[in-house]
One Martini backbone bead per residue (centre of mass of N, CA, C, O) as a GRO file, in nm:
protein
  143
    1MET     BB    1   3.321   4.416  -3.419
    2MET     BB    2   3.556   4.204  -3.490
    3ARG     BB    3   3.901   4.238  -3.582
    4PHE     BB    4   4.114   4.051  -3.779
    5GLN     BB    5   4.435   4.011  -3.916
    6SER     BB    6   4.419   3.710  -3.917
    7ILE     BB    7   4.315   3.417  -4.057
    8ARG     BB    8   4.381   3.235  -3.821
    9THR     BB    9   4.211   3.368  -3.605
   10LYS     BB   10   3.950   3.344  -3.748
   11LEU     BB   11   3.950   3.033  -3.759
   12VAL     BB   12   3.966   2.977  -3.451
   13VAL     BB   13   3.716   3.138  -3.369
   14SER     BB   14   3.517   2.992  -3.555
   15ILE     BB   15   3.570   2.706  -3.440
   16PHE     BB   16   3.492   2.775  -3.148
   17ALA     BB   17   3.205   2.872  -3.202
   18LEU     BB   18   3.097   2.623  -3.335
   19THR     BB   19   3.168   2.422  -3.106
   20LEU     BB   20   2.985   2.564  -2.902
   21VAL     BB   21   2.719   2.544  -3.034
   22LEU     BB   22   2.722   2.231  -3.068
   23VAL     BB   23   2.727   2.170  -2.773
   24LEU     BB   24   2.471   2.330  -2.690
   25LEU     BB   25   2.287   2.164  -2.870
   26GLN     BB   26   2.347   1.887  -2.747
   27GLN     BB   27   2.252   1.959  -2.458
   28ALA     BB   28   1.965   2.033  -2.539
   29THR     BB   29   1.896   1.753  -2.641
   30ASN     BB   30   1.946   1.592  -2.396
   31ILE     BB   31   1.741   1.729  -2.219
   32ILE     BB   32   1.500   1.657  -2.386
   33LEU     BB   33   1.530   1.345  -2.378
   34ILE     BB   34   1.525   1.324  -2.065
   35GLN     BB   35   1.246   1.440  -2.032
   36THR     BB   36   1.096   1.241  -2.188
   37ALA     BB   37   1.176   0.979  -2.052
   38PHE     BB   38   1.065   1.070  -1.768
   39SER     BB   39   0.768   1.121  -1.861
   40GLN     BB   40   0.746   0.805  -1.920
   41LEU     BB   41   0.873   0.661  -1.660
   42VAL     BB   42   0.713   0.755  -1.412
   43PRO     BB   43   0.426   0.640  -1.480
   44GLN     BB   44   0.519   0.347  -1.500
   45THR     BB   45   0.636   0.318  -1.223
   46MET     BB   46   0.386   0.404  -1.062
   47THR     BB   47   0.201   0.180  -1.164
   48ALA     BB   48   0.375  -0.056  -1.067
   49SER     BB   49   0.382   0.013  -0.773
   50LEU     BB   50   0.080   0.016  -0.725
   51GLN     BB   51   0.027  -0.282  -0.816
   52ASN     BB   52   0.220  -0.402  -0.601
   53ALA     BB   53   0.064  -0.286  -0.353
   54HIS     BB   54  -0.204  -0.411  -0.413
   55THR     BB   55  -0.121  -0.710  -0.414
   56GLN     BB   56  -0.017  -0.707  -0.123
   57ILE     BB   57  -0.285  -0.624   0.005
   58GLN     BB   58  -0.457  -0.842  -0.096
   59THR     BB   59  -0.293  -1.083   0.020
   60ARG     BB   60  -0.339  -0.993   0.321
   61LEU     BB   61  -0.638  -0.998   0.326
   62ASN     BB   62  -0.690  -1.280   0.244
   63ALA     BB   63  -0.542  -1.403   0.484
   64ASN     BB   64  -0.714  -1.261   0.703
   65PHE     BB   65  -0.987  -1.390   0.613
   66SER     BB   66  -0.908  -1.685   0.635
   67ALA     BB   67  -0.842  -1.673   0.939
   68LEU     BB   68  -1.121  -1.577   1.026
   69GLU     BB   69  -1.277  -1.808   0.912
   70ALA     BB   70  -1.132  -2.028   1.072
   71ILE     BB   71  -1.220  -1.929   1.350
   72ALA     BB   72  -1.533  -1.928   1.293
   73ASP     BB   73  -1.508  -2.263   1.244
   74MET     BB   74  -1.458  -2.326   1.526
   75PRO     BB   75  -1.605  -2.517   1.755
   76MET     BB   76  -1.574  -2.311   1.997
   77ILE     BB   77  -1.732  -2.086   1.841
   78ARG     BB   78  -2.001  -2.229   1.718
   79ASP     BB   79  -2.089  -2.328   1.982
   80THR     BB   80  -2.386  -2.235   2.145
   81SER     BB   81  -2.387  -2.416   2.405
   82ILE     BB   82  -2.164  -2.235   2.477
   83PRO     BB   83  -2.074  -1.992   2.646
   84LEU     BB   84  -1.966  -1.689   2.562
   85ALA     BB   85  -1.732  -1.665   2.764
   86GLN     BB   86  -1.596  -1.928   2.708
   87ARG     BB   87  -1.534  -1.869   2.408
   88ALA     BB   88  -1.365  -1.623   2.470
   89GLU     BB   89  -1.139  -1.768   2.624
   90SER     BB   90  -1.054  -1.942   2.389
   91LEU     BB   91  -0.988  -1.714   2.208
   92ALA     BB   92  -0.770  -1.578   2.380
   93GLY     BB   93  -0.588  -1.830   2.375
   94PHE     BB   94  -0.542  -1.831   2.074
   95VAL     BB   95  -0.410  -1.549   2.042
   96THR     BB   96  -0.177  -1.596   2.231
   97ARG     BB   97  -0.051  -1.854   2.081
   98ASN     BB   98  -0.059  -1.662   1.790
   99ALA     BB   99   0.096  -1.388   1.807
  100GLU     BB  100   0.336  -1.456   1.591
  101ASN     BB  101   0.106  -1.440   1.347
  102GLY     BB  102  -0.059  -1.157   1.429
  103TYR     BB  103  -0.228  -1.179   1.668
  104GLN     BB  104  -0.401  -0.935   1.883
  105ALA     BB  105  -0.731  -0.934   1.844
  106CYS     BB  106  -1.057  -1.036   1.950
  107ALA     BB  107  -1.408  -1.114   1.892
  108ILE     BB  108  -1.719  -1.207   2.045
  109THR     BB  109  -2.069  -1.231   1.938
  110ASP     BB  110  -2.386  -1.186   1.972
  111THR     BB  111  -2.714  -1.100   1.880
  112THR     BB  112  -2.720  -0.852   2.097
  113GLY     BB  113  -2.403  -0.723   2.117
  114ARG     BB  114  -2.236  -0.893   2.293
  115ALA     BB  115  -1.880  -0.842   2.362
  116PHE     BB  116  -1.595  -1.036   2.365
  117LEU     BB  117  -1.262  -0.989   2.439
  118SER     BB  118  -0.948  -1.115   2.441
  119SER     BB  119  -0.874  -0.901   2.687
  120GLY     BB  120  -1.168  -0.934   2.875
  121PHE     BB  121  -1.364  -0.751   2.764
  122GLU     BB  122  -1.687  -0.593   2.771
  123ILE     BB  123  -1.915  -0.507   2.505
  124ASP     BB  124  -2.142  -0.284   2.317
  125VAL     BB  125  -2.244  -0.327   1.959
  126SER     BB  126  -2.550  -0.299   1.869
  127SER     BB  127  -2.523   0.013   1.731
  128ASP     BB  128  -2.321  -0.072   1.529
  129PRO     BB  129  -2.308  -0.076   1.189
  130TYR     BB  130  -2.149  -0.349   1.155
  131PHE     BB  131  -2.348  -0.519   1.314
  132GLN     BB  132  -2.608  -0.455   1.155
  133GLN     BB  133  -2.495  -0.576   0.892
  134ALA     BB  134  -2.433  -0.858   0.997
  135LEU     BB  135  -2.736  -0.931   1.081
  136GLN     BB  136  -2.810  -0.914   0.758
  137GLY     BB  137  -2.558  -1.087   0.618
  138ASN     BB  138  -2.313  -0.909   0.597
  139ARG     BB  139  -2.012  -0.830   0.505
  140VAL     BB  140  -1.763  -0.689   0.731
  141VAL     BB  141  -1.550  -0.399   0.741
  142SER     BB  142  -1.349  -0.260   1.001
  143ASP     BB  143  -1.183  -0.079   1.259
   0.00000   0.00000   0.00000
């Protein structure tokens, strides 16, 4: 233990030690308060961010489904008296004219599973699960 000869030195050292202890305690308290605030803030922020992302995705999906339903209701698509290949050409023209609105590719399929893509290709989707579900009257979203 240190021995001081002057009471003044003892007083200065004691005040300095007390001040140091108080500053350290205050810093420890600040750290605890900050940790508590962050532990509450981060989950709230994440929840708000996820809800915002969910809302944006839902809005985009609804807009896309509305657009698909509008396309499916077009007379050039619904009229089964028009050959499938000709309806596919009309659909391809529509996609090309509306590319700036985000339309990239579409396909039209008959009940046998023969699909004409807006790119001009013809494929068979009759064994694909989404096509089978659609034939049963279900609404289907697939990649």
